[in-house]
mmCIF file with all atom_site columns, C-alpha atoms in Angstrom:
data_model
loop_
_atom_site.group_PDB
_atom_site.id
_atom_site.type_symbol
_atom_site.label_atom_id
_atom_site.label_alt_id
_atom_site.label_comp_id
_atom_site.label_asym_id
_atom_site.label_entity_id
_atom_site.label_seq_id
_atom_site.pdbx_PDB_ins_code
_atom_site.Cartn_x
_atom_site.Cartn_y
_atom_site.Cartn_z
_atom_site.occupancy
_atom_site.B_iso_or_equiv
_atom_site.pdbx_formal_charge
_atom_site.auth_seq_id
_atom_site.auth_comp_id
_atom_site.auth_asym_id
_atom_site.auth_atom_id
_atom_site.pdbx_PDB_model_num
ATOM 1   C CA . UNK A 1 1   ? 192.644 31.135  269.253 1.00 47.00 ? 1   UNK A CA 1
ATOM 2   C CA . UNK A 1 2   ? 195.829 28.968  267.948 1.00 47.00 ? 2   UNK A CA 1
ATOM 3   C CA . UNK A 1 3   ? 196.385 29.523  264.407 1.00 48.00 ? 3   UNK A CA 1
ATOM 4   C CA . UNK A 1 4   ? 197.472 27.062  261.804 1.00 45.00 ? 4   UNK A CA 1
ATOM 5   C CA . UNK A 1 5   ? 201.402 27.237  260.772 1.00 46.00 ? 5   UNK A CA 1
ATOM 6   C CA . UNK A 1 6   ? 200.976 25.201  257.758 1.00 47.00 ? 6   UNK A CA 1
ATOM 7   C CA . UNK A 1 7   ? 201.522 26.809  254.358 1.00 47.00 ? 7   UNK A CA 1
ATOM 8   C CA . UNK A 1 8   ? 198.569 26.689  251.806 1.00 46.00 ? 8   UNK A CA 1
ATOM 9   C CA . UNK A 1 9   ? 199.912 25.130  248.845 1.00 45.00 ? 9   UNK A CA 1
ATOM 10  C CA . UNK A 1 10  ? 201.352 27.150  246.208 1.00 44.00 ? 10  UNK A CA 1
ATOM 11  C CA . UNK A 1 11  ? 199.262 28.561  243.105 1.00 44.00 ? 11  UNK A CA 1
ATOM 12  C CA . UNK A 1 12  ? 198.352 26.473  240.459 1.00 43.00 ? 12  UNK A CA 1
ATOM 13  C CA . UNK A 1 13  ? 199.923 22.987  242.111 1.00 44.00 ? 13  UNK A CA 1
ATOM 14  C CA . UNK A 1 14  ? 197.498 20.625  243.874 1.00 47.00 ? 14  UNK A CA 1
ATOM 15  C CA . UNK A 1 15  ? 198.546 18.983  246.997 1.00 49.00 ? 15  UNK A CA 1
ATOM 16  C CA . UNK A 1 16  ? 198.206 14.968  246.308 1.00 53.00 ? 16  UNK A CA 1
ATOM 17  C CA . UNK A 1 17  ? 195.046 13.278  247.976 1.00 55.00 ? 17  UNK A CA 1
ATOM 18  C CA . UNK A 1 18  ? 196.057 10.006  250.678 1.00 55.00 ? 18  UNK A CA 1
ATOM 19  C CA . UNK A 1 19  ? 192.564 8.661   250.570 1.00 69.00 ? 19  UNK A CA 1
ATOM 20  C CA . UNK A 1 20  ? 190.584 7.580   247.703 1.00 76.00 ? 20  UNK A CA 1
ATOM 21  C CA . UNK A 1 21  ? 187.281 9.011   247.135 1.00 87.00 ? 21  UNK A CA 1
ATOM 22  C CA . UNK A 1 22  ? 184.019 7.817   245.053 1.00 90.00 ? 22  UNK A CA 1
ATOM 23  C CA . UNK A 1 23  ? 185.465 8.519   241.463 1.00 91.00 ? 23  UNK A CA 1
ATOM 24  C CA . UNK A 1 24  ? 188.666 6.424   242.242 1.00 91.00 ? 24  UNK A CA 1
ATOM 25  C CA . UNK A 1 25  ? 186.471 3.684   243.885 1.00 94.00 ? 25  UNK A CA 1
ATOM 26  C CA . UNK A 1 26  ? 184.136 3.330   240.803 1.00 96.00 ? 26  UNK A CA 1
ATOM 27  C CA . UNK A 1 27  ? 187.647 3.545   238.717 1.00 95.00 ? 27  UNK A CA 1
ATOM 28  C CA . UNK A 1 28  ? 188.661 0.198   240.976 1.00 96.00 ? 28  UNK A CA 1
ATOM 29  C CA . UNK A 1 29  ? 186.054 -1.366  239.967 1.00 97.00 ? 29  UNK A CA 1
ATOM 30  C CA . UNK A 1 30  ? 185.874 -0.722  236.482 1.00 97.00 ? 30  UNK A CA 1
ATOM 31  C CA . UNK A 1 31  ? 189.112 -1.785  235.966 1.00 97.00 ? 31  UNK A CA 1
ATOM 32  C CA . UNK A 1 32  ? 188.557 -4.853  238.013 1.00 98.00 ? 32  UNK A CA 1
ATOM 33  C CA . UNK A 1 33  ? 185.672 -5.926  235.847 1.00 97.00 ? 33  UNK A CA 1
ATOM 34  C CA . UNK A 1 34  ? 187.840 -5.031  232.714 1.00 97.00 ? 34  UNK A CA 1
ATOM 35  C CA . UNK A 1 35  ? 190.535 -7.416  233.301 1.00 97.00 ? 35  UNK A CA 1
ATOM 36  C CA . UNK A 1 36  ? 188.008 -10.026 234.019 1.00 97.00 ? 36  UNK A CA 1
ATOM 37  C CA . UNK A 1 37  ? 186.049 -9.530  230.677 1.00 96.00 ? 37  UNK A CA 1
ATOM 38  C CA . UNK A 1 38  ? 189.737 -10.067 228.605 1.00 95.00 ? 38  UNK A CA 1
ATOM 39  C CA . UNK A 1 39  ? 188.969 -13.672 229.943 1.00 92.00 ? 39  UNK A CA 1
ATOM 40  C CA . UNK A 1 40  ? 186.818 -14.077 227.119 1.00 93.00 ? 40  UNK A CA 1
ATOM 41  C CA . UNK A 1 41  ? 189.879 -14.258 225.063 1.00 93.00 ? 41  UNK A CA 1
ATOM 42  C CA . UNK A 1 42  ? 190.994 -17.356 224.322 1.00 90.00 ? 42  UNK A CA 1
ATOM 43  C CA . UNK A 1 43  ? 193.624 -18.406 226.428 1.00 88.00 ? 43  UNK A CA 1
ATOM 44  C CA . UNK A 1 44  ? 196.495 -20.050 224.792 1.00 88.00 ? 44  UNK A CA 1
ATOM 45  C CA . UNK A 1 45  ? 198.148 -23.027 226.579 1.00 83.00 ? 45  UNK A CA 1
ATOM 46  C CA . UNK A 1 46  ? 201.778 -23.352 226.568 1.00 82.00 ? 46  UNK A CA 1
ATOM 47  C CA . UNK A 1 47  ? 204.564 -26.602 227.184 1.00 72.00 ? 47  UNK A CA 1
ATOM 48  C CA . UNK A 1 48  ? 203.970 -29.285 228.837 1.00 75.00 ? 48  UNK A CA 1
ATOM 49  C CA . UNK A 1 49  ? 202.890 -27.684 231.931 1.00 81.00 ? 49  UNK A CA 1
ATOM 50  C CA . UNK A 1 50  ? 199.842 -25.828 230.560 1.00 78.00 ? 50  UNK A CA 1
ATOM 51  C CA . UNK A 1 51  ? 200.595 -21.965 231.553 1.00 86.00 ? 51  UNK A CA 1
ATOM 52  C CA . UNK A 1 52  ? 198.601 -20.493 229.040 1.00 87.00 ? 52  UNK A CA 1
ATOM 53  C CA . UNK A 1 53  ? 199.594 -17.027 227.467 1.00 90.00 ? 53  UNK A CA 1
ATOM 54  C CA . UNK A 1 54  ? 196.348 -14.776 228.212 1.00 92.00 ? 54  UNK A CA 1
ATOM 55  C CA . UNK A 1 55  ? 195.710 -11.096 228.027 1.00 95.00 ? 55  UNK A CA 1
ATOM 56  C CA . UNK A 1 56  ? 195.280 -10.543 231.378 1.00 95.00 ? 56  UNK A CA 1
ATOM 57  C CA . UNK A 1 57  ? 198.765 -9.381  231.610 1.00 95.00 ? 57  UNK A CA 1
ATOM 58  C CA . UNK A 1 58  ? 197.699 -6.511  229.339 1.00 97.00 ? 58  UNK A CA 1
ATOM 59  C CA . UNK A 1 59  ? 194.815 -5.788  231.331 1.00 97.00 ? 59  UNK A CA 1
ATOM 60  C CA . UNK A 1 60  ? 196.653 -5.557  234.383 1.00 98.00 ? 60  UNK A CA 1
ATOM 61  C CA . UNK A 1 61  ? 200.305 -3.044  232.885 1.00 98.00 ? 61  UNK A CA 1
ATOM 62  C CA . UNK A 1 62  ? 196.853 -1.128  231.037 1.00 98.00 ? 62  UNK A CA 1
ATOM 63  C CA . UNK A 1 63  ? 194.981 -0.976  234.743 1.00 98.00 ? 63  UNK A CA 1
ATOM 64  C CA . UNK A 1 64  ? 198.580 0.467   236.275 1.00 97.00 ? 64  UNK A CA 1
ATOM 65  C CA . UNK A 1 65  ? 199.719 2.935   233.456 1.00 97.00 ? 65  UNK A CA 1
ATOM 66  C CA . UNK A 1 66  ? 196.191 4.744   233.949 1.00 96.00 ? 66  UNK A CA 1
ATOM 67  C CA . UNK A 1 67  ? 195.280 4.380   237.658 1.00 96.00 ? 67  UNK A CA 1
ATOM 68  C CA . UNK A 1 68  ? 198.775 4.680   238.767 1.00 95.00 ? 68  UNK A CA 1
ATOM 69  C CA . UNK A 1 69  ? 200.206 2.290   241.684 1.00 95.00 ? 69  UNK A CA 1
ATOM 70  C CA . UNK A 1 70  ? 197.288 2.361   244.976 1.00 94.00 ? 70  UNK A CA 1
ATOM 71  C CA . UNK A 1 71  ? 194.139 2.764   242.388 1.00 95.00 ? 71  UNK A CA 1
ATOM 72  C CA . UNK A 1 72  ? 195.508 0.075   240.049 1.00 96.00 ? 72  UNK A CA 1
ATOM 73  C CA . UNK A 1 73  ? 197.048 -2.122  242.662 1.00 97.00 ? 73  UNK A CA 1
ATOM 74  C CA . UNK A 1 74  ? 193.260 -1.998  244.012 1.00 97.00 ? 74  UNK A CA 1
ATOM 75  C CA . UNK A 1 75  ? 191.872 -2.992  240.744 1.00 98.00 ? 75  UNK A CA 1
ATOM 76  C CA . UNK A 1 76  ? 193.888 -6.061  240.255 1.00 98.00 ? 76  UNK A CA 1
ATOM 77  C CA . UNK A 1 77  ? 193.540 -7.380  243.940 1.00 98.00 ? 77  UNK A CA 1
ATOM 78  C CA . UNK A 1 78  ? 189.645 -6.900  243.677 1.00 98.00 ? 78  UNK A CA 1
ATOM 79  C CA . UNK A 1 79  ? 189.903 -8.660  240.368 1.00 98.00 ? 79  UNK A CA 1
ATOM 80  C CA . UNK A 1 80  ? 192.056 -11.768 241.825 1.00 97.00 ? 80  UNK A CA 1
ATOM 81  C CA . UNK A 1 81  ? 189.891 -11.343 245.278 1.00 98.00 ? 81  UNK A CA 1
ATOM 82  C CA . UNK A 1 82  ? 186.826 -12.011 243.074 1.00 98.00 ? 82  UNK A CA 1
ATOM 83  C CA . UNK A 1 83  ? 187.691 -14.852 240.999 1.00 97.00 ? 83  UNK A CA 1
ATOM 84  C CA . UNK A 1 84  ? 189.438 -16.623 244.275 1.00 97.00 ? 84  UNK A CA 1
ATOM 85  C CA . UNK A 1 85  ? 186.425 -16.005 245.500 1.00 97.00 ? 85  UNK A CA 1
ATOM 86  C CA . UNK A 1 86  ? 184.571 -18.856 242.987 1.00 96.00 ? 86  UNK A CA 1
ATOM 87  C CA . UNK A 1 87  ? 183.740 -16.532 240.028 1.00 97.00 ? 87  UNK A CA 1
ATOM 88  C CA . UNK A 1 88  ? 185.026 -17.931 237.131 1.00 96.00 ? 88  UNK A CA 1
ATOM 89  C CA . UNK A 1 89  ? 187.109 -14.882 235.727 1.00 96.00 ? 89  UNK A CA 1
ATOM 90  C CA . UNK A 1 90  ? 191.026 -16.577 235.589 1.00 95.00 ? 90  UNK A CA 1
ATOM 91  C CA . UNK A 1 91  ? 192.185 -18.169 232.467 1.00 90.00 ? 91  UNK A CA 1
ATOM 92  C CA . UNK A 1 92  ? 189.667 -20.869 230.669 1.00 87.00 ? 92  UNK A CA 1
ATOM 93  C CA . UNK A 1 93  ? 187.102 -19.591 232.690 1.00 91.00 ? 93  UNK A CA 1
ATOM 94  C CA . UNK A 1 94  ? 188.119 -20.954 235.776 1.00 93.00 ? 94  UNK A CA 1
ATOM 95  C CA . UNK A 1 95  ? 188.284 -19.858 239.252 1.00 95.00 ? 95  UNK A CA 1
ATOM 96  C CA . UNK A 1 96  ? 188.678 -20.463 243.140 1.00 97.00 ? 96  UNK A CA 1
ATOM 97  C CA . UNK A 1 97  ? 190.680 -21.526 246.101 1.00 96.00 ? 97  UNK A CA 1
ATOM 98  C CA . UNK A 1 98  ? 192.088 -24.308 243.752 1.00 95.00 ? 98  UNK A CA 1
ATOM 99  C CA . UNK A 1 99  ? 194.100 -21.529 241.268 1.00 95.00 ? 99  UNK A CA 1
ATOM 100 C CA . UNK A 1 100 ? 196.160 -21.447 244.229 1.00 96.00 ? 100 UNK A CA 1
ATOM 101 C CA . UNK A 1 101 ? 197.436 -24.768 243.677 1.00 95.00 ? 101 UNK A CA 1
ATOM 102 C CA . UNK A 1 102 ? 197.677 -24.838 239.660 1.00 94.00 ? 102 UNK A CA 1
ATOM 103 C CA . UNK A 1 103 ? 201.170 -23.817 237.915 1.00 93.00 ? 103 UNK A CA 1
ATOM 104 C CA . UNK A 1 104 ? 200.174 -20.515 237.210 1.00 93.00 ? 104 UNK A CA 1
ATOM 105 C CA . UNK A 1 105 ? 199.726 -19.217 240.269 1.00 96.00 ? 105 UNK A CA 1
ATOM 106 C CA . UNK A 1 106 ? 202.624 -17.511 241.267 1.00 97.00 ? 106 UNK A CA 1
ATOM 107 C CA . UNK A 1 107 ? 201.887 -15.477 237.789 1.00 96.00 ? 107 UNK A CA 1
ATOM 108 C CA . UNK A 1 108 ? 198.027 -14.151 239.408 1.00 96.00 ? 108 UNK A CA 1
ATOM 109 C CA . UNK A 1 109 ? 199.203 -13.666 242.848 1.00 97.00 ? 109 UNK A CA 1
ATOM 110 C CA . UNK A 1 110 ? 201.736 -11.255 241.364 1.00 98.00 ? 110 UNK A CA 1
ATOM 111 C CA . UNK A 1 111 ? 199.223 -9.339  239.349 1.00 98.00 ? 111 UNK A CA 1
ATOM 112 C CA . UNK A 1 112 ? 198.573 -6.245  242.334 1.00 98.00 ? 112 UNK A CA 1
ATOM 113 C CA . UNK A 1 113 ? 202.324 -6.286  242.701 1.00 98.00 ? 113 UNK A CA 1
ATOM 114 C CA . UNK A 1 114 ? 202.919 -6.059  239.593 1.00 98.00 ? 114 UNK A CA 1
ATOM 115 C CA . UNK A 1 115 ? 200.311 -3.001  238.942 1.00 98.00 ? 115 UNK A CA 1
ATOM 116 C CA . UNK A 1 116 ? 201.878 -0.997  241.663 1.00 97.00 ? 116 UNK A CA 1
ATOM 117 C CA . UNK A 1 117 ? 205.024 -1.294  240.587 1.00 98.00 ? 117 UNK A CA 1
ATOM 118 C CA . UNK A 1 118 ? 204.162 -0.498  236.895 1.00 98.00 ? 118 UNK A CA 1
ATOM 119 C CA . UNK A 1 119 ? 201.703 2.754   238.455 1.00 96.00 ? 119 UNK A CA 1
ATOM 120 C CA . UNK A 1 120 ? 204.736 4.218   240.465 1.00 96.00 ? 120 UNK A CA 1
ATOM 121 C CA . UNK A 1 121 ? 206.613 4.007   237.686 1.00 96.00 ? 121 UNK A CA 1
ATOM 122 C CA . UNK A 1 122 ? 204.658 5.440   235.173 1.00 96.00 ? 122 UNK A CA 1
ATOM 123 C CA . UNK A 1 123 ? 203.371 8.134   237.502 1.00 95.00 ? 123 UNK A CA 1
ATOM 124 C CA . UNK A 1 124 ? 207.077 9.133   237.968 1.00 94.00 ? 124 UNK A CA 1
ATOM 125 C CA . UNK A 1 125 ? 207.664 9.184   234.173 1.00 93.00 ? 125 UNK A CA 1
ATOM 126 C CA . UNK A 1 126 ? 204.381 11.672  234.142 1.00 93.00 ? 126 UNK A CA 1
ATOM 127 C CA . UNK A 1 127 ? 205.707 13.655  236.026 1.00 90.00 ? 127 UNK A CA 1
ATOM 128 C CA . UNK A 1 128 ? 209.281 14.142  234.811 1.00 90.00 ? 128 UNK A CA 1
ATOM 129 C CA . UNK A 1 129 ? 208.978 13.452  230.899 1.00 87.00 ? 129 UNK A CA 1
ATOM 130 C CA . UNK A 1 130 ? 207.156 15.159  228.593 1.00 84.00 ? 130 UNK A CA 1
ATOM 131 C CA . UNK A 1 131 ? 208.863 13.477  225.547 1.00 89.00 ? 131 UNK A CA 1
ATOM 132 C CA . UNK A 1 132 ? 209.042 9.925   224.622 1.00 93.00 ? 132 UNK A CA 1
ATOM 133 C CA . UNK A 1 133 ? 205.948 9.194   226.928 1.00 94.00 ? 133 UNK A CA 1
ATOM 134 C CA . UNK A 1 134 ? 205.463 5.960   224.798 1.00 96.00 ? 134 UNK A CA 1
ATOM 135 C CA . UNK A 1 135 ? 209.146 4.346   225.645 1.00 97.00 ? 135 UNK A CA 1
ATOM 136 C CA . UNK A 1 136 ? 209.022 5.689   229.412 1.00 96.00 ? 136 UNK A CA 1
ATOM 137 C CA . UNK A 1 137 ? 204.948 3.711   229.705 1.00 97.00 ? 137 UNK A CA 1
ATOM 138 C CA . UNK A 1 138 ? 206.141 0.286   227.649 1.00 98.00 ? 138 UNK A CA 1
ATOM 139 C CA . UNK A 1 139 ? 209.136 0.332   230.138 1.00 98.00 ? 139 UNK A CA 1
ATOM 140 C CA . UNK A 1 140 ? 207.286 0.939   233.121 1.00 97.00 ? 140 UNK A CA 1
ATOM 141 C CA . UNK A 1 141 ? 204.294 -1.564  232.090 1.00 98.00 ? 141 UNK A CA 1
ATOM 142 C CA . UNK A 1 142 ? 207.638 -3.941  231.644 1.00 98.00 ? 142 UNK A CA 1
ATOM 143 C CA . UNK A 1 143 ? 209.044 -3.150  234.615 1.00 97.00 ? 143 UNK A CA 1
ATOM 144 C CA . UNK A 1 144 ? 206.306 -4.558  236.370 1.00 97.00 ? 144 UNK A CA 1
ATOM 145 C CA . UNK A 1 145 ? 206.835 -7.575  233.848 1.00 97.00 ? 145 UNK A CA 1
ATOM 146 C CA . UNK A 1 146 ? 210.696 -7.506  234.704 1.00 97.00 ? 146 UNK A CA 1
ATOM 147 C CA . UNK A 1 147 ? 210.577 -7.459  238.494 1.00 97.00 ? 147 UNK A CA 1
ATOM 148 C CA . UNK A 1 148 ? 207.658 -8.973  239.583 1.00 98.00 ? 148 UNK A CA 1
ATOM 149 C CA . UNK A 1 149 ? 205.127 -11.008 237.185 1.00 97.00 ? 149 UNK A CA 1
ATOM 150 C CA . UNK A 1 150 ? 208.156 -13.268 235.504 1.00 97.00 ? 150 UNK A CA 1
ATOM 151 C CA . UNK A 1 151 ? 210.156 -14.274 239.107 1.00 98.00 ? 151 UNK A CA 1
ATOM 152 C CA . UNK A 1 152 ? 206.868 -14.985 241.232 1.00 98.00 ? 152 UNK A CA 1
ATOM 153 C CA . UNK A 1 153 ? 205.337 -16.986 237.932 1.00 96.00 ? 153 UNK A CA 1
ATOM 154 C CA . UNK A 1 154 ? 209.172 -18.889 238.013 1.00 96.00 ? 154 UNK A CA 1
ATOM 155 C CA . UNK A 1 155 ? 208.900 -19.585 241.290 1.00 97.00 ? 155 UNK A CA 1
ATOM 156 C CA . UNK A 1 156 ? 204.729 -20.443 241.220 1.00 96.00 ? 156 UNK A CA 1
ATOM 157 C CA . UNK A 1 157 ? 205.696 -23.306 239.014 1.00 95.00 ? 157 UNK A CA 1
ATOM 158 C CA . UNK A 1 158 ? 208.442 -24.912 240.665 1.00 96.00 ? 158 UNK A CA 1
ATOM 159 C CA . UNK A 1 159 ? 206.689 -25.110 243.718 1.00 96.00 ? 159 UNK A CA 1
ATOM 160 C CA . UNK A 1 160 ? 203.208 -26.193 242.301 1.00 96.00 ? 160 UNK A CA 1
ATOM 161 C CA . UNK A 1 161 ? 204.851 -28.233 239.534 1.00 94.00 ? 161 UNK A CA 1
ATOM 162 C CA . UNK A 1 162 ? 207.454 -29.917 241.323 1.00 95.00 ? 162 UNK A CA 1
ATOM 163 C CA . UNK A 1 163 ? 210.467 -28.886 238.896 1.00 95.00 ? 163 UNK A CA 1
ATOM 164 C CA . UNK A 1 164 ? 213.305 -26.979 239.520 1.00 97.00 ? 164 UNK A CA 1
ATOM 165 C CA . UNK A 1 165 ? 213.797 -23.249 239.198 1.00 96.00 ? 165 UNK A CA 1
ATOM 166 C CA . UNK A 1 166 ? 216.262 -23.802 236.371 1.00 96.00 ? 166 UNK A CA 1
ATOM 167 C CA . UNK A 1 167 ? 213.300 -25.712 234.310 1.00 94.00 ? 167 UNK A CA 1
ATOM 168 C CA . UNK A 1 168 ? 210.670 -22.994 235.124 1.00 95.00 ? 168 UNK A CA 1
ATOM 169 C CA . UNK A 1 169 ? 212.797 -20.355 234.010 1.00 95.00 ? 169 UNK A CA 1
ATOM 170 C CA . UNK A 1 170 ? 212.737 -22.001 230.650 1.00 94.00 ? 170 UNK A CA 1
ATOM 171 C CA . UNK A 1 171 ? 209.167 -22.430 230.870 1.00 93.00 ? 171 UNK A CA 1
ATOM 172 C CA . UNK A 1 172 ? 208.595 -19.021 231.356 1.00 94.00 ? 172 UNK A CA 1
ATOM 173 C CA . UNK A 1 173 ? 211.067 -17.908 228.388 1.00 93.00 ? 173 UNK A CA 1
ATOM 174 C CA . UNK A 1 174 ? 208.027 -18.547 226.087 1.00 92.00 ? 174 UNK A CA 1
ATOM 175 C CA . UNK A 1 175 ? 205.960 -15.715 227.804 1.00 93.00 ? 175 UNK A CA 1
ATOM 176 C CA . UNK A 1 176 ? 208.165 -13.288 226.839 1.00 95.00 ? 176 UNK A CA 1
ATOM 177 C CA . UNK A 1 177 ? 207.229 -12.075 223.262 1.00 94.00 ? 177 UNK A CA 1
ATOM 178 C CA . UNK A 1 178 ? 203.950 -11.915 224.120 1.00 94.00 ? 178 UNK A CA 1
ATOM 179 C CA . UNK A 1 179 ? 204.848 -9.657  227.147 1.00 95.00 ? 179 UNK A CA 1
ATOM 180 C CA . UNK A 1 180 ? 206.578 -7.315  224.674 1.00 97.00 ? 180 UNK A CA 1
ATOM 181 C CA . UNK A 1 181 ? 203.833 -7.085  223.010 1.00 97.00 ? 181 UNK A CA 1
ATOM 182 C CA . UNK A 1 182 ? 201.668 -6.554  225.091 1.00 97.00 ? 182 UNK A CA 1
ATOM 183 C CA . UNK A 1 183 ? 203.154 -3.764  227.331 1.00 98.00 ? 183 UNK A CA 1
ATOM 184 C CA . UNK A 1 184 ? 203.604 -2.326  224.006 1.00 98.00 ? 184 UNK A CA 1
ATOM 185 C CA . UNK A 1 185 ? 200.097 -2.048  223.203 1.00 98.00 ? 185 UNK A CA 1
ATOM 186 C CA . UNK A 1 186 ? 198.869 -1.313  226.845 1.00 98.00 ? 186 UNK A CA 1
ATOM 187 C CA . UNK A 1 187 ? 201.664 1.731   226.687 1.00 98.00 ? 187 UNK A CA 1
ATOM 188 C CA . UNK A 1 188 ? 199.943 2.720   223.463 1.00 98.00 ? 188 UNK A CA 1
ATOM 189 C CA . UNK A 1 189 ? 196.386 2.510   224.565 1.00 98.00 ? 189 UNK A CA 1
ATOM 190 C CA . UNK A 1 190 ? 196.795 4.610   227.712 1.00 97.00 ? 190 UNK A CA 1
ATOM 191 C CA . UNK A 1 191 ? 199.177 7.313   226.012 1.00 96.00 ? 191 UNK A CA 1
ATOM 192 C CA . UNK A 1 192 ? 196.167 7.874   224.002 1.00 96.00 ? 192 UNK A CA 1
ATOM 193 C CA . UNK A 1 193 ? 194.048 7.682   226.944 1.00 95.00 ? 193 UNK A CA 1
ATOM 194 C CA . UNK A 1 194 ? 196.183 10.639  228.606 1.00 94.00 ? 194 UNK A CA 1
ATOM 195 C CA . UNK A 1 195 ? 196.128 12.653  225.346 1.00 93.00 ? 195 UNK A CA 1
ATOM 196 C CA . UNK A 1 196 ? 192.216 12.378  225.022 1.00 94.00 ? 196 UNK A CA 1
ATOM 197 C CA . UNK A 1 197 ? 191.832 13.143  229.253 1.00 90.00 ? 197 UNK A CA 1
ATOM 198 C CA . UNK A 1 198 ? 194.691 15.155  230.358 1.00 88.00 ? 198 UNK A CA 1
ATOM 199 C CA . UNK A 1 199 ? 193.338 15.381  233.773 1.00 86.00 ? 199 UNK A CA 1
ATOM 200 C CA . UNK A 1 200 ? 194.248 11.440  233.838 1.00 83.00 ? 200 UNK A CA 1
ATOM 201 C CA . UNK A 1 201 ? 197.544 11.764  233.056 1.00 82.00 ? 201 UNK A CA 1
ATOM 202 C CA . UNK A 1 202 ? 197.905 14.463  236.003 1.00 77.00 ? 202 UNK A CA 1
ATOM 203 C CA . UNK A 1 203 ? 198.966 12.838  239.221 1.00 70.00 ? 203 UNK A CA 1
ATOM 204 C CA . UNK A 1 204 ? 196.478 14.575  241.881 1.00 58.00 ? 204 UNK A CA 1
ATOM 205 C CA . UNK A 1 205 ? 196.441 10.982  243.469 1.00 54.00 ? 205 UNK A CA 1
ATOM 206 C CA . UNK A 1 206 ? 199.424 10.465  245.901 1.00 48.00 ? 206 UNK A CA 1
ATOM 207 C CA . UNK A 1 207 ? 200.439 7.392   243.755 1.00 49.00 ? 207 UNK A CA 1
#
């Protein structure tokens, strides 16, 4: 009988799972029907072009710090699968194929980006820091913010708009503060999160 060569893994470390079970799935979907109940905020509309600020963006860099990058990557596509699918769960209650078309759409296209961006990096600064796990979450969540939500939203309103890059960038200049603020508080809320459920904060999820 052939005998296995691989090494059990060693004491007191857990060997991260690939494949997402029934806890993460019910997670996914919790966090998905979060995001779409901070709809019932009022959105607030912004220049000429209507973008409105919305706390969405919280819901997604809050979805990411907890789940981490697959899980909360998950959570935001279901949420944008959902509400492209005719449920009315975007900003000002609206939904469908037709968000595609409207200014902000390069901003909710990047949303599962965005989250598994913001997850890989805070899982990497839960694993490395144990200090200062407040600054290394708000930059993660704005890393997300940074590298993904902010180009893709430029470029979703110059090509749905009709105006150039150069305009859209200014455009999107007013989002910022809010963004701050924001990742600020979503950093806050799921430090707190991780400090009231350790087991969250602990990585056993390969992302």
């Amino acid at each position: 009988m052939a005998h296995s060569t691989q090494a059990p893994p060693a004491h007191g470390t857990a060997s991260p799972r690939t494949r997402m079970g029934a806890r993460d799935l019910a997670l996914v979907a919790v966090f998905a029907a979060f995001i779409a109940v901070l709809t019932l905020v009022p959105a607030v509309p912004v220049g000429a072009l209507g973008v409105p600020i919305t706390v969405q963006t919280l819901g997604v860099a809050l979805t990411a710090l907890i789940l981490g990058s697959l899980r909360g990557a998950s959570a935001t596509a279901l949420y944008l699968a959902v509400g492209l699918a005719g449920v009315p769960i975007f900003a000002k209650f609206s939904g469908g194929l037709g968000s595609l078309a409207a200014p902000s759409a390069g901003y909710l296209l990047a949303f599962p980006i965005a989250a598994l961006v913001t997850g890989a990096l805070a899982t990497l600064v839960l694993r490395k820091f144990r200090r200062r796990r407040l600054l290394w979450l708000f930059l993660s969540a704005m890393g997300g913010s940074i590298l993904v939500i902010h180009p893709l939203g430029i470029l979703g309103m110059s090509l749905n708009a009709g105006i150039p890059l150069q305009q859209a960038f200014v455009v999107d200049m007013a989002y910022w503060p809010g963004d701050l603020v924001k990742n600020f508080v979503a950093a806050s809320i799921a430090l707190s999160v991780f400090k009231a459920f350790p087991k969250m904060a602990r990585r056993n999820y390969d992302a």
